[in-house]
Short mmCIF file of C-alpha atoms in Angstrom, two decimals:
data_model
loop_
_atom_site.label_atom_id
_atom_site.label_comp_id
_atom_site.label_asym_id
_atom_site.label_seq_id
_atom_site.Cartn_x
_atom_site.Cartn_y
_atom_site.Cartn_z
CA MET A 3 44.93 23.12 2.06
CA SER A 4 46.13 26.72 2.03
CA PHE A 5 49.69 25.44 1.89
CA THR A 6 48.99 23.96 -1.50
CA LEU A 7 47.30 27.03 -2.86
CA ALA A 8 50.12 29.22 -1.63
CA THR A 9 52.53 27.05 -3.54
CA VAL A 10 50.58 27.44 -6.71
CA THR A 11 50.39 31.20 -6.53
CA ALA A 12 53.94 31.77 -5.34
CA PRO A 13 56.13 28.76 -6.00
CA ALA A 14 59.43 28.72 -4.21
CA PRO A 15 62.42 29.01 -6.50
CA ALA A 16 64.09 25.71 -7.17
CA PRO A 17 67.35 25.38 -5.24
CA ALA A 18 70.45 25.13 -7.34
CA SER A 19 71.58 21.96 -5.63
CA ALA A 20 71.92 18.74 -7.56
CA GLU A 21 68.94 17.32 -5.69
CA ALA A 22 66.66 20.25 -6.43
CA ARG A 23 63.06 19.13 -6.36
CA ALA A 24 60.49 19.65 -9.02
CA ALA A 25 57.72 22.21 -9.00
CA PHE A 26 54.44 21.17 -7.50
CA LEU A 27 52.25 21.41 -10.59
CA GLY A 28 52.72 21.20 -14.33
CA ALA A 29 54.96 19.07 -16.47
CA ALA A 30 57.66 18.95 -13.80
CA ALA A 31 55.35 17.27 -11.28
CA PRO A 32 52.85 14.43 -11.50
CA TRP A 33 49.86 16.68 -10.84
CA ARG A 34 47.81 19.04 -12.96
CA THR A 35 45.68 22.01 -11.99
CA GLY A 36 42.52 19.92 -12.19
CA ASP A 37 43.91 17.49 -9.62
CA LEU A 38 44.62 20.35 -7.25
CA LEU A 39 41.19 21.90 -7.72
CA ARG A 40 39.44 18.60 -7.09
CA ALA A 41 41.48 17.69 -4.04
CA ALA A 42 41.42 21.16 -2.54
CA GLY A 43 37.70 21.51 -3.22
CA LEU A 44 36.87 18.28 -1.44
CA ALA A 45 39.20 19.10 1.46
CA VAL A 46 37.75 22.58 1.91
CA ALA A 47 34.21 21.21 1.70
CA GLY A 48 35.11 18.62 4.29
CA ILE A 49 36.70 21.00 6.75
CA THR A 50 33.80 23.43 6.30
CA GLY A 51 31.31 20.70 7.07
CA LEU A 52 33.37 19.68 10.06
CA VAL A 53 33.36 23.19 11.50
CA LEU A 54 29.64 23.53 10.82
CA ALA A 55 28.95 20.19 12.50
CA TRP A 56 30.98 21.09 15.57
CA TYR A 57 29.44 24.55 15.84
CA SER A 58 25.89 23.27 15.45
CA ALA A 59 26.31 20.31 17.79
CA SER A 60 27.71 22.55 20.48
CA ASP A 61 24.49 24.56 20.42
CA GLN A 62 22.29 21.55 21.20
CA PRO A 63 21.70 20.73 24.88
CA ASP A 64 20.51 17.13 24.27
CA TRP A 65 22.60 14.44 22.65
CA PRO A 66 19.80 13.06 20.41
CA ASP A 67 19.71 16.49 18.80
CA GLN A 68 23.46 16.39 18.36
CA LEU A 69 23.55 13.08 16.54
CA PRO A 70 22.60 14.45 13.10
CA TRP A 71 25.43 16.96 13.38
CA ALA A 72 27.83 14.25 14.44
CA SER A 73 26.79 12.32 11.35
CA LEU A 74 27.45 15.39 9.26
CA GLY A 75 30.89 15.59 10.83
CA VAL A 76 31.66 12.00 9.88
CA ALA A 77 30.44 12.60 6.33
CA ALA A 78 32.47 15.80 6.04
CA THR A 79 35.61 14.03 7.22
CA THR A 80 35.02 11.29 4.66
CA VAL A 81 34.69 13.88 1.90
CA ALA A 82 37.95 15.53 2.93
CA LEU A 83 39.77 12.20 3.04
CA LEU A 84 38.41 11.37 -0.41
CA GLY A 85 40.00 14.59 -1.62
CA PHE A 86 43.35 13.50 -0.22
CA VAL A 87 43.01 10.07 -1.78
CA SER A 88 42.11 11.55 -5.16
CA TRP A 89 45.30 13.63 -5.04
CA LEU A 90 47.45 10.62 -4.27
CA VAL A 91 45.80 8.41 -6.85
CA ALA A 92 46.28 11.03 -9.58
CA GLY A 93 49.97 11.35 -8.73
CA LEU A 94 50.46 7.62 -8.47
CA ARG A 95 48.88 6.97 -11.85
CA ARG A 96 51.09 9.49 -13.62
CA VAL A 97 54.23 8.25 -11.89
CA ARG A 98 53.36 4.70 -12.91
CA ARG A 99 52.84 5.81 -16.48
CA LEU A 100 56.20 7.57 -16.56
CA ARG A 101 57.86 4.53 -15.01
CA ARG A 102 56.44 2.36 -17.78
CA GLU A 103 58.03 4.74 -20.29
CA VAL A 104 61.42 4.84 -18.63
CA LEU A 105 61.95 1.20 -17.75
CA PRO A 106 62.18 0.00 -21.38
CA LEU A 107 64.64 2.79 -22.08
CA LEU A 108 66.72 1.64 -19.14
CA GLN A 109 66.64 -1.90 -20.38
CA ALA A 110 67.63 -0.79 -23.86
CA ALA A 111 70.51 1.21 -22.44
CA GLY A 112 71.68 -1.78 -20.43
CA GLY A 113 71.15 -0.07 -17.11
CA ALA A 114 69.70 -1.35 -13.91
CA VAL A 115 66.04 -1.45 -13.06
CA PRO A 116 64.54 -1.37 -9.57
CA HIS A 117 63.82 -4.53 -7.69
CA GLY A 118 60.27 -5.78 -7.79
CA SER A 119 59.28 -4.10 -11.03
CA ALA A 120 56.87 -6.27 -12.95
CA GLY A 121 57.87 -7.47 -16.36
CA VAL A 122 61.43 -6.16 -16.40
CA ALA A 123 64.80 -7.80 -16.62
CA PRO A 124 66.82 -8.72 -13.53
CA VAL A 125 69.02 -6.08 -11.96
CA THR A 126 72.36 -5.58 -13.64
CA PRO A 127 75.21 -5.14 -11.15
CA MET A 128 76.61 -1.61 -11.25
CA GLY A 129 79.29 -1.94 -8.60
CA THR A 130 79.15 -2.59 -4.89
CA ALA A 131 80.27 0.82 -3.62
CA LEU A 132 77.75 3.50 -2.80
CA VAL A 133 77.99 7.25 -3.19
CA THR A 134 76.08 10.33 -2.17
CA ALA A 135 76.61 14.08 -2.19
CA PRO A 136 75.78 16.92 0.19
CA GLY A 137 72.12 17.82 -0.12
CA MET A 138 71.09 14.47 -1.55
CA THR A 139 68.37 12.49 0.19
CA ARG A 140 69.36 9.19 -1.46
CA PHE A 141 72.46 7.14 -2.01
CA HIS A 142 73.39 5.73 -5.37
CA ARG A 143 75.70 3.30 -7.10
CA PRO A 144 78.69 5.09 -8.66
CA ALA A 145 77.47 4.36 -12.18
CA CYS A 146 73.95 5.60 -11.50
CA PRO A 147 72.90 8.19 -14.09
CA LEU A 148 71.58 10.39 -11.31
CA ALA A 149 74.99 10.50 -9.63
CA THR A 150 77.04 10.99 -12.78
CA GLY A 151 78.76 14.36 -12.93
CA LYS A 152 77.90 15.28 -9.35
CA PRO A 153 80.38 15.85 -6.52
CA VAL A 154 79.70 12.52 -4.89
CA GLU A 155 81.59 10.90 -2.04
CA ALA A 156 81.80 7.24 -1.13
CA VAL A 157 79.57 6.16 1.72
CA ARG A 158 79.04 2.87 3.50
CA PRO A 159 75.50 1.46 3.62
CA ASP A 160 75.32 1.69 7.40
CA GLU A 161 76.55 5.30 7.31
CA ALA A 162 74.02 6.20 4.63
CA GLU A 163 71.11 4.67 6.48
CA GLY A 164 72.32 6.22 9.72
CA ALA A 165 72.28 9.61 8.03
CA GLY A 166 68.67 9.11 7.00
CA LEU A 167 69.43 8.52 3.31
CA VAL A 168 67.27 6.11 1.34
CA PRO A 169 68.31 3.91 -1.59
CA CYS A 170 67.96 5.33 -5.07
CA GLY A 171 65.07 3.73 -6.89
CA VAL A 172 66.76 4.06 -10.28
CA CYS A 173 70.04 2.23 -9.72
CA ALA A 174 68.57 -0.04 -7.03
CA ALA A 175 71.40 0.89 -4.65
CA MET B 13 70.52 29.32 9.17
CA THR B 14 70.49 29.81 5.43
CA GLY B 15 71.00 26.12 4.95
CA PHE B 16 68.14 25.35 7.29
CA SER B 17 65.75 27.77 5.61
CA SER B 18 66.78 26.37 2.24
CA TRP B 19 66.11 22.88 3.51
CA LEU B 20 62.72 23.99 4.83
CA ARG B 21 61.86 25.48 1.45
CA VAL B 22 62.86 22.37 -0.44
CA GLN B 23 61.25 19.94 1.98
CA TRP B 24 58.20 22.04 2.78
CA ASP B 25 55.82 19.17 2.12
CA ARG B 26 57.53 16.81 4.52
CA VAL B 27 57.78 19.56 7.13
CA GLY B 28 54.08 20.22 6.58
CA ALA B 29 53.36 16.52 6.98
CA VAL B 30 55.09 16.44 10.34
CA GLY B 31 53.29 19.62 11.38
CA ALA B 32 49.91 18.25 10.35
CA ALA B 33 50.61 15.00 12.18
CA LEU B 34 51.48 16.93 15.33
CA VAL B 35 48.29 18.99 15.03
CA GLY B 36 46.30 15.80 14.52
CA LEU B 37 47.82 14.12 17.55
CA ALA B 38 47.22 17.24 19.63
CA ALA B 39 43.58 17.34 18.51
CA LEU B 40 43.23 13.68 19.39
CA ALA B 41 44.69 14.22 22.85
CA LEU B 42 42.54 17.28 23.50
CA GLY B 43 39.45 15.46 22.31
CA TRP B 44 40.20 12.53 24.54
CA ALA B 45 40.78 14.83 27.51
CA GLY B 46 37.51 16.61 26.85
CA VAL B 47 35.49 13.43 26.48
CA SER B 48 36.97 11.79 29.54
CA GLY B 49 36.31 14.90 31.61
CA THR B 50 32.54 14.68 31.52
CA PRO B 51 30.00 11.88 31.96
CA HIS B 52 27.37 13.60 29.81
CA ILE B 53 27.04 12.46 26.23
CA ALA B 54 25.77 15.88 25.19
CA GLU B 55 29.10 17.34 26.32
CA GLN B 56 31.15 14.55 24.81
CA LEU B 57 29.84 14.66 21.24
CA PRO B 58 31.24 18.13 20.44
CA TYR B 59 34.65 16.88 21.60
CA PHE B 60 34.26 13.84 19.37
CA ILE B 61 33.65 16.14 16.40
CA SER B 62 36.25 18.78 17.15
CA GLY B 63 38.87 16.39 18.50
CA GLY B 64 38.40 12.99 16.93
CA LEU B 65 37.21 13.94 13.46
CA SER B 66 39.59 16.90 13.19
CA ALA B 67 42.42 14.59 14.16
CA LEU B 68 41.42 12.24 11.33
CA PHE B 69 41.47 15.17 8.92
CA PHE B 70 44.91 16.36 9.95
CA LEU B 71 46.41 12.88 10.08
CA GLY B 72 45.02 12.23 6.60
CA MET B 73 46.58 15.47 5.46
CA ALA B 74 49.92 14.43 6.97
CA VAL B 75 49.89 11.09 5.18
CA THR B 76 48.93 12.78 1.91
CA LEU B 77 51.71 15.35 2.16
CA TRP B 78 54.34 12.76 2.96
CA LEU B 79 53.33 10.36 0.20
CA SER B 80 52.99 13.15 -2.35
CA ALA B 81 56.53 14.26 -1.48
CA ASP B 82 57.73 10.74 -2.24
CA LEU B 83 55.78 10.71 -5.50
CA ARG B 84 57.24 14.06 -6.50
CA ASP B 85 60.77 12.81 -5.83
CA GLU B 86 60.17 9.69 -7.87
CA TRP B 87 58.70 11.73 -10.70
CA ARG B 88 61.73 14.02 -10.72
CA GLU B 89 64.18 11.13 -10.80
CA LEU B 90 62.29 9.37 -13.59
CA ARG B 91 62.18 12.54 -15.63
CA ALA B 92 65.89 13.12 -15.13
CA LEU B 93 66.56 9.59 -16.22
CA ARG B 94 64.39 9.95 -19.29
CA LEU B 95 66.27 13.11 -20.18
CA ILE B 96 69.59 11.34 -19.75
CA LEU B 97 68.49 8.50 -21.94
CA GLY B 98 67.59 10.95 -24.67
CA GLU B 99 63.90 10.30 -24.72
CA SER B 100 61.93 13.30 -25.92
CA ALA B 101 58.49 11.89 -26.63
CA PRO B 102 56.74 11.80 -23.26
CA ASP B 103 53.35 10.26 -23.96
CA GLY B 104 52.41 10.65 -20.32
CA ASP B 105 52.71 14.42 -20.50
CA ARG B 106 51.06 14.65 -23.86
CA ALA B 107 48.06 12.70 -22.67
CA ASP B 108 47.41 15.46 -20.16
CA GLY B 109 47.81 18.25 -22.62
CA THR B 110 51.08 19.48 -21.18
CA PRO B 111 54.11 20.25 -23.25
CA ALA B 112 56.73 17.61 -23.83
CA MET B 113 59.76 17.75 -21.59
CA SER B 114 62.92 19.28 -22.89
CA ALA B 115 66.27 20.07 -21.39
CA GLY B 116 65.12 23.62 -20.76
CA THR B 117 62.13 22.63 -18.69
CA ALA B 118 63.72 19.94 -16.60
CA ARG B 119 64.45 20.99 -13.04
#
């Protein structure tokens, strides 16, 4: 998990592109310091246990003596995976909460909402053409709020998917 | 080159996910090679731990990095949308004790 810690201590400057991504922690990301500490702590404990289990099992000449260490290895891996899951669950819960805030605003503004969202109005057509811009990882409808004011270019759906772009979740492109 | 390094910096989590997945697959292959190379259980178990369980760890890390990148993107888009719609009372942030979003803090 050193990659995560390195990000916390020395975050990379946000690119100036229109699709600049948020910081990893804080209000601009769905995680807080406590989430990082919990996930990193469990992951480090797990990998430490794994190394200890491997090192100790390698010292034993008979497999019955190795079995307890193998069990420790399984337990350590489980602990590490629990750390990963806790990280994802924390992020997912905050994203869901923010989505519940934004969707009513979208409905009030008469905009589109993503397909499959529970308890929201049907999608409002926003045009059939699609647009994207250099540096973007998604394609949007022209009227999408996330594409407004950006140097977008028209793109066909097959071209967009061929270029590895994914549909915008906001305008349901 | 600058564009590539910029892309690497922006997409570091997805690059890390691919790297972790490759490490996990390599550990899995090495573990399998080690286990299949000996008939003795006492020689196979250390390979199971160092290869199989380490592979699980790194593959789990890869999945976590990739999904957290998706979550971060979704969070950023939702925040941008909330800003556009003029909402300035983010209960979600307040519940965690973080300051409310404003135009100056949005990235």
